Short mmCIF file of C-alpha atoms in Angstrom, two decimals:
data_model
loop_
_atom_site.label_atom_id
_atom_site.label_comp_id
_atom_site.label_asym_id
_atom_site.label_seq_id
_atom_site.Cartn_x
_atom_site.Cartn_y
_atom_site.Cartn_z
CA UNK A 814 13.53 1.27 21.91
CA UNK A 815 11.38 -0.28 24.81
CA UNK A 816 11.02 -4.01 25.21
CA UNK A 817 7.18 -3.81 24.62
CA UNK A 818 7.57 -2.57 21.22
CA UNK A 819 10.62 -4.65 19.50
CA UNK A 820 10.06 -8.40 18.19
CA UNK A 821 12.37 -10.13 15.49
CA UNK A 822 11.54 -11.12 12.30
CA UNK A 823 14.05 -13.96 10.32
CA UNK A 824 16.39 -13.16 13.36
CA UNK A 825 16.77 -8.75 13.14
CA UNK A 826 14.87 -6.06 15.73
CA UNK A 827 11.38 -5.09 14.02
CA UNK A 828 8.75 -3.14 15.54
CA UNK A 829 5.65 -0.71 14.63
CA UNK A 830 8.31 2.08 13.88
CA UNK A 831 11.93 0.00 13.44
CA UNK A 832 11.01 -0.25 9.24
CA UNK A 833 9.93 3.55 9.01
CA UNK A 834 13.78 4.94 7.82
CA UNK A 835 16.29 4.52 5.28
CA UNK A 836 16.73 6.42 1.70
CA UNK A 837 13.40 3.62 -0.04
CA UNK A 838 11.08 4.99 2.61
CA UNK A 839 8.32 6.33 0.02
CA UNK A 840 8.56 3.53 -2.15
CA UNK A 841 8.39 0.77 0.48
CA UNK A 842 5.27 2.61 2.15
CA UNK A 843 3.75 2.97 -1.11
CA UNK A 844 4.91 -0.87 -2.32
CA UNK A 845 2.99 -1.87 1.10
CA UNK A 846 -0.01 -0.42 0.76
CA UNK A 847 -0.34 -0.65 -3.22
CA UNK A 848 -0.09 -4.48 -1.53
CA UNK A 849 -2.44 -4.98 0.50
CA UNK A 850 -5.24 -3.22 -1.13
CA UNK A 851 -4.48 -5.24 -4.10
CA UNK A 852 -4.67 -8.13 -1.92
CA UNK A 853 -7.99 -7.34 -0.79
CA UNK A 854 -9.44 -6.41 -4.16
CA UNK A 855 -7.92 -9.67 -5.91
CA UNK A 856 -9.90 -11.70 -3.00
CA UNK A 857 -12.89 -10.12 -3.52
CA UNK A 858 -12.38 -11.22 -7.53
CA UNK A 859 -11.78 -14.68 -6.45
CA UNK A 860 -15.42 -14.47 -4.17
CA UNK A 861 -17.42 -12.77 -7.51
CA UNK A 862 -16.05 -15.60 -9.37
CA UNK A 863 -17.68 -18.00 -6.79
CA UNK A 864 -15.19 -21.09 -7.66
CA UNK A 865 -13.74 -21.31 -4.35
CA UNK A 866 -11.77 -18.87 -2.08
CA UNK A 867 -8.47 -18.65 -0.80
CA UNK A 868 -8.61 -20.54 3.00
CA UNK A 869 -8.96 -17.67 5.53
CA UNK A 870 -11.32 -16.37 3.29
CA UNK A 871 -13.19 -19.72 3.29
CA UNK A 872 -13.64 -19.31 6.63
CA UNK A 873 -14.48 -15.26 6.63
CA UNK A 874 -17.03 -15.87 4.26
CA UNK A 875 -18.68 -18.46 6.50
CA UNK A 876 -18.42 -16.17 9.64
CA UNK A 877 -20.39 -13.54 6.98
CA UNK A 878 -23.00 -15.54 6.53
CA UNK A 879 -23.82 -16.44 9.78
CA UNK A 880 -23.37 -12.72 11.32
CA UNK A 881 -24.65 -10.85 8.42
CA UNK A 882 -21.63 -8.31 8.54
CA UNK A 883 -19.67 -7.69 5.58
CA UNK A 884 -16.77 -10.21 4.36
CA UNK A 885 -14.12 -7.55 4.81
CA UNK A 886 -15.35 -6.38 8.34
CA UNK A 887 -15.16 -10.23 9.32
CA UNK A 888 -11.56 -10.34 8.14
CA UNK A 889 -10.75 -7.63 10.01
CA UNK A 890 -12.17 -8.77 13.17
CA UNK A 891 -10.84 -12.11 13.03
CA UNK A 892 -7.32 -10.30 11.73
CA UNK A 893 -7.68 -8.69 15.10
CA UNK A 894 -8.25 -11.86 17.38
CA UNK A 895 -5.81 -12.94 15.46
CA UNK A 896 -3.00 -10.55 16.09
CA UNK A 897 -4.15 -11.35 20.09
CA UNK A 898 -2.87 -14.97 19.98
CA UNK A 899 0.53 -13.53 19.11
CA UNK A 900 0.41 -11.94 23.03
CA UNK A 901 0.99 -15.65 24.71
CA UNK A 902 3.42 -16.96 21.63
CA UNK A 903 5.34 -13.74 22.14
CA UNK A 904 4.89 -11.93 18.66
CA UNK A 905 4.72 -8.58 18.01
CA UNK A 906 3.44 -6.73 15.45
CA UNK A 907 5.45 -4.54 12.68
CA UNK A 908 3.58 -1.61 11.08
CA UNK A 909 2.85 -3.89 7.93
CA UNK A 910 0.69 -6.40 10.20
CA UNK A 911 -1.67 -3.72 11.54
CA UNK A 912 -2.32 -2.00 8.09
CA UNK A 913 -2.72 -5.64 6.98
CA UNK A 914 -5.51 -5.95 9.47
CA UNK A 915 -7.61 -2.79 7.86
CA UNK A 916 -6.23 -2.37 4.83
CA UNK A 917 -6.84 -5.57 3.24
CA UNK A 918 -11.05 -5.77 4.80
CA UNK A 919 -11.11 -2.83 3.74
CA UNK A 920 -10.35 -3.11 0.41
CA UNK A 921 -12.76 -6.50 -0.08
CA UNK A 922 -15.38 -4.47 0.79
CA UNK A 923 -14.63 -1.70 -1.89
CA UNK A 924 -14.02 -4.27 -4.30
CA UNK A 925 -16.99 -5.96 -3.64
CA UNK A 926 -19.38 -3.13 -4.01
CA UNK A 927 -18.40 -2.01 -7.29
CA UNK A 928 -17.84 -5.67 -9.12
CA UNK A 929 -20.95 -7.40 -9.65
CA UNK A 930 -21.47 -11.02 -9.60
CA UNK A 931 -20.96 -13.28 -12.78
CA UNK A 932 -22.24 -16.08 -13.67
CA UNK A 933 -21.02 -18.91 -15.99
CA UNK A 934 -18.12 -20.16 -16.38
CA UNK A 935 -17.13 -17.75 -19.22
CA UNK A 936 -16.94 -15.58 -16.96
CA UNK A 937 -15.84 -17.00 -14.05
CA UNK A 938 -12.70 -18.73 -14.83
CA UNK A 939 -10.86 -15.69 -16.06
CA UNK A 940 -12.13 -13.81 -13.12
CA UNK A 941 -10.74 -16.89 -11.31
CA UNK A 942 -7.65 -16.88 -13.01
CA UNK A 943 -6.84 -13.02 -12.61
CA UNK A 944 -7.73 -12.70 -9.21
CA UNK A 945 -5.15 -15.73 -8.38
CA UNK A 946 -2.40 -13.55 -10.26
CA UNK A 947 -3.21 -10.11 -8.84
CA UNK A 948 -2.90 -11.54 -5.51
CA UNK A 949 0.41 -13.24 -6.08
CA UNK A 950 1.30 -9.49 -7.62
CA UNK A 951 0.10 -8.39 -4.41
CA UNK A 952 1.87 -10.41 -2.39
CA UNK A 953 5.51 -9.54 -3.66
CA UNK A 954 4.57 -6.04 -3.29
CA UNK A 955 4.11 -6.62 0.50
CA UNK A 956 6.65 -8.95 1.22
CA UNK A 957 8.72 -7.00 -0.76
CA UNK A 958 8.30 -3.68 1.35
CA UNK A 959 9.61 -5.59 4.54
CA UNK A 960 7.56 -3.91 7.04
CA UNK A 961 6.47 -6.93 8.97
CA UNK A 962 4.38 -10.36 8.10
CA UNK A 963 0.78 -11.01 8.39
CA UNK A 964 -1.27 -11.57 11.11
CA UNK A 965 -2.05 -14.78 10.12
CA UNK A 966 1.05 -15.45 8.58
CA UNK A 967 3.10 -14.37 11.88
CA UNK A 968 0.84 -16.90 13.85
CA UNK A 969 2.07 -19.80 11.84
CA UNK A 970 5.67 -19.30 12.60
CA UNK A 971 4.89 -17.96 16.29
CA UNK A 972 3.29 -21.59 16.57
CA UNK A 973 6.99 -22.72 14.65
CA UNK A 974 9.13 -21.79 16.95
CA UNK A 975 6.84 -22.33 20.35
CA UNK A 976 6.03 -25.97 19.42
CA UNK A 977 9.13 -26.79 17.31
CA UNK A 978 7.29 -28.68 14.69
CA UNK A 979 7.87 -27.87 10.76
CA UNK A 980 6.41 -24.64 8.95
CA UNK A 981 4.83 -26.53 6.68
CA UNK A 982 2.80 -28.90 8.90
CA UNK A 983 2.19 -25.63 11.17
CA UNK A 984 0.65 -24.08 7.84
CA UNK A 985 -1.42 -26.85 6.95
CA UNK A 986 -2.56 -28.03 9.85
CA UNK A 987 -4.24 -23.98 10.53
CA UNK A 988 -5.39 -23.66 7.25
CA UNK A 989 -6.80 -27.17 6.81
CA UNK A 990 -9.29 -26.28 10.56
CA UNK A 991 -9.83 -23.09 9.00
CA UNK A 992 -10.93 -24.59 5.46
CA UNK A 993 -13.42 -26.89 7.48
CA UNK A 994 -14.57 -25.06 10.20
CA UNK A 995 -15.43 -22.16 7.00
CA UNK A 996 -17.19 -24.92 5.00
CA UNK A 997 -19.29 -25.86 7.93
CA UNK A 998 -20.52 -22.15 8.20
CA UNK A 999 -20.89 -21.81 4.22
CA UNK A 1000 -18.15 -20.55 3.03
CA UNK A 1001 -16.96 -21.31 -0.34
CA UNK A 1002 -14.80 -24.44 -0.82
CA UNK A 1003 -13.99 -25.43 -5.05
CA UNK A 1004 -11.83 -25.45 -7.66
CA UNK A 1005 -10.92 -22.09 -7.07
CA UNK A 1006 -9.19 -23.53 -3.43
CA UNK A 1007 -7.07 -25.99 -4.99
CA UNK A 1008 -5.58 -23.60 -7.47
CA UNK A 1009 -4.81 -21.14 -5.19
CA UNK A 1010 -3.55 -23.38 -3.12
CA UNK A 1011 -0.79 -24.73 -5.85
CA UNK A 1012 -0.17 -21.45 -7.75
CA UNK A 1013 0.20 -18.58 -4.68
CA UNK A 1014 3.80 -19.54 -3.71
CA UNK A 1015 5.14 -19.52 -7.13
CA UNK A 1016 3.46 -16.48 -8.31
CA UNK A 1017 4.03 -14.63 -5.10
CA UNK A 1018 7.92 -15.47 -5.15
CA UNK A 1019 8.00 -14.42 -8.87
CA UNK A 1020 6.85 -10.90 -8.22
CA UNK A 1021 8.63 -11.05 -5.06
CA UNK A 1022 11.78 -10.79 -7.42
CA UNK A 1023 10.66 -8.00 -9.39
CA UNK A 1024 9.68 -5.80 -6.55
CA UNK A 1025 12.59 -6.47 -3.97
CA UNK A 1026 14.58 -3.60 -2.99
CA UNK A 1027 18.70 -3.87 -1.92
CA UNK A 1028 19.52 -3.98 1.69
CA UNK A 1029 21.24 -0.55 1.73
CA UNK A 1030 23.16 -1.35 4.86
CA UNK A 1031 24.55 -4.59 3.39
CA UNK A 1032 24.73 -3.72 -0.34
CA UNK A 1033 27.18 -0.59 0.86
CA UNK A 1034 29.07 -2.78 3.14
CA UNK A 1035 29.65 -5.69 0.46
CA UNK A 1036 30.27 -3.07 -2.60
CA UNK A 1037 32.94 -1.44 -0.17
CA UNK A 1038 34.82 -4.67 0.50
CA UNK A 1039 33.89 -6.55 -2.63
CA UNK A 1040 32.13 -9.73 -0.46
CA UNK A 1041 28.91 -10.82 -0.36
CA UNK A 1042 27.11 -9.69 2.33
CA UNK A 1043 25.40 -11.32 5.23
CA UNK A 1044 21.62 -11.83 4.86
CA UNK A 1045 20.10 -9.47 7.26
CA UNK A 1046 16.73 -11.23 7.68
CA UNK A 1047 18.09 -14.94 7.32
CA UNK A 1048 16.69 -17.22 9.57
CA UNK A 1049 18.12 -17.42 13.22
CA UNK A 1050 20.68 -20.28 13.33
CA UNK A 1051 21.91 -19.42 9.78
CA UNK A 1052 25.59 -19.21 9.23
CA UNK A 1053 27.19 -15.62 9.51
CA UNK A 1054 28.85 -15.62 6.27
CA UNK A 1055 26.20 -16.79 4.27
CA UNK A 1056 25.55 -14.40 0.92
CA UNK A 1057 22.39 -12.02 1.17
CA UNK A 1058 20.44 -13.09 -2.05
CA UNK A 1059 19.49 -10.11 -4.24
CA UNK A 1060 16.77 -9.28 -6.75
CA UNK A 1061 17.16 -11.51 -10.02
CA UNK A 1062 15.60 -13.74 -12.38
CA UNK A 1063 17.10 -16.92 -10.57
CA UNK A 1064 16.91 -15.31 -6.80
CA UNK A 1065 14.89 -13.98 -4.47
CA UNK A 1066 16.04 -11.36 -1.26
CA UNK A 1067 16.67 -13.33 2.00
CA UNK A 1068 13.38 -12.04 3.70
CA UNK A 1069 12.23 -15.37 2.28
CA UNK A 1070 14.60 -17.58 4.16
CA UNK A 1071 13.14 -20.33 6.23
CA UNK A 1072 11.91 -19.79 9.44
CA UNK A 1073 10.51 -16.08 8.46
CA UNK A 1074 6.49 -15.15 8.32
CA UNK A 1075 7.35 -13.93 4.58
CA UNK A 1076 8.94 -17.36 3.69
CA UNK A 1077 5.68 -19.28 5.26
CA UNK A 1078 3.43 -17.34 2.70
CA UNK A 1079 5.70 -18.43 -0.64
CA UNK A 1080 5.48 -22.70 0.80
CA UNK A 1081 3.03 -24.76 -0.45
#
């Protein structure tokens, strides 16, 4: 595989094509795109419900009303500009970070034109509510299907590992420009924000458990020698021998470890 298209992700090769094999093909394909056009269509509840967006939709909303182009053709153009800033960090892109860049905009849009708006807060709370939890639904799916992070998502932990500083302070420093600089323009900052804000990690590492397929290169190698595997995605500078978590009720798989564009999305 050429240099141009291979890039790591938690340490292992990745690329447009790397994730497209193995014997949970179909299911991972259809896990990733069930995803992310749940993911658009639960942000597009949380904008009818009009108590406050998630943050880079804060600011896509603002960039809407100020070019008079769609929400989800916004987030697909700044999903694109995004995607450029991983050139100069050295990122590159698996096949689940370009559908992320359509899929999702795509999907807003859809959503959008066949919900209406609602008003009061009868209404709006448990659109508020639902939308929160079909996007953390969304987000295991995803995750789960382990072809590559989001644009957005892959920018934080480009900006990791080029400046050395923590995820976390990476992650809030982007979101908390991109919150303001949305505001400014008009998009919508409120309750809705906060909660979304507190709940996604939890909710997205939940379903994260229930939709998490076995490594089958690991899982055969530990069942055949009766160890615990090594985590195939852990972060680089892991130890070797460490055990590969697997899908449970206490657990999640190790495409979550630190350091990874999937483990940025599930910290607060």
């Amino acid at each position: 595989m050429s240099q141009s298209t291979t890039t790591t992700l938690g340490g292992s090769p990745l690329s447009i094509a790397s994730g497209l094999r193995g014997r949970h093909l179909a299911r991972r394909l259809v896990q990733l795109y069930v995803g992310l056009t749940l993911y658009g269509a639960s942000s597009a509840l949380l904008v009818r419900s009009g108590l406050g967006l998630e943050p880079w939709n804060v600011l896509h909303q603002g960039l809407a009303e100020k070019t008079g182009l769609s929400i989800g053709v916004v987030s697909i153009v700044v999903g694109a500009v995004v995607l450029l800033l991983w050139l100069p960090i050295r990122q590159r892109p698996g096949l689940g970070t370009v559908s992320n860049v359509f899929v999702i905009g795509l999907a807003m849009d859809g959503t959008l034109a066949l919900v209406p708006d609602v008003h009061g807060l009868v209404g709006q709370v448990p659109l508020l509510v639902f939308g929160i939890a079909l996007n953390g639904v969304a987000t295991g799916l995803y995750i789960a299907a382990r072809f590559g992070p989001g644009p957005r998502d892959g920018l934080m932990t480009g900006l990791h590992r080029l400046t050395g500083r923590s995820i976390r302070l990476v992650r809030t420093a982007i979101e908390v420009v991109v919150v303001a600089t949305g505001f400014l323009l008009g998009g919508s900052v409120g309750v809705g924000t906060v909660l979304y804000a507190l709940a996604i990690g939890p909710l997205a590492q939940f379903f994260l458990r229930w939709f998490a397929l076995p490594e089958p290169d690991s899982a055969g190698a530990a069942a055949a020698s009766g160890r615990a595997a090594p985590a195939p995605d852990a972060a680089p500078g892991s130890a070797s021998g460490s055990p590969a978590l697997t899908p449970g009720p206490d657990s999640v798989p190790s495409l979550v470890a630190a350091g990874t564009p999937e483990g940025a999305i599930l910290r607060p």
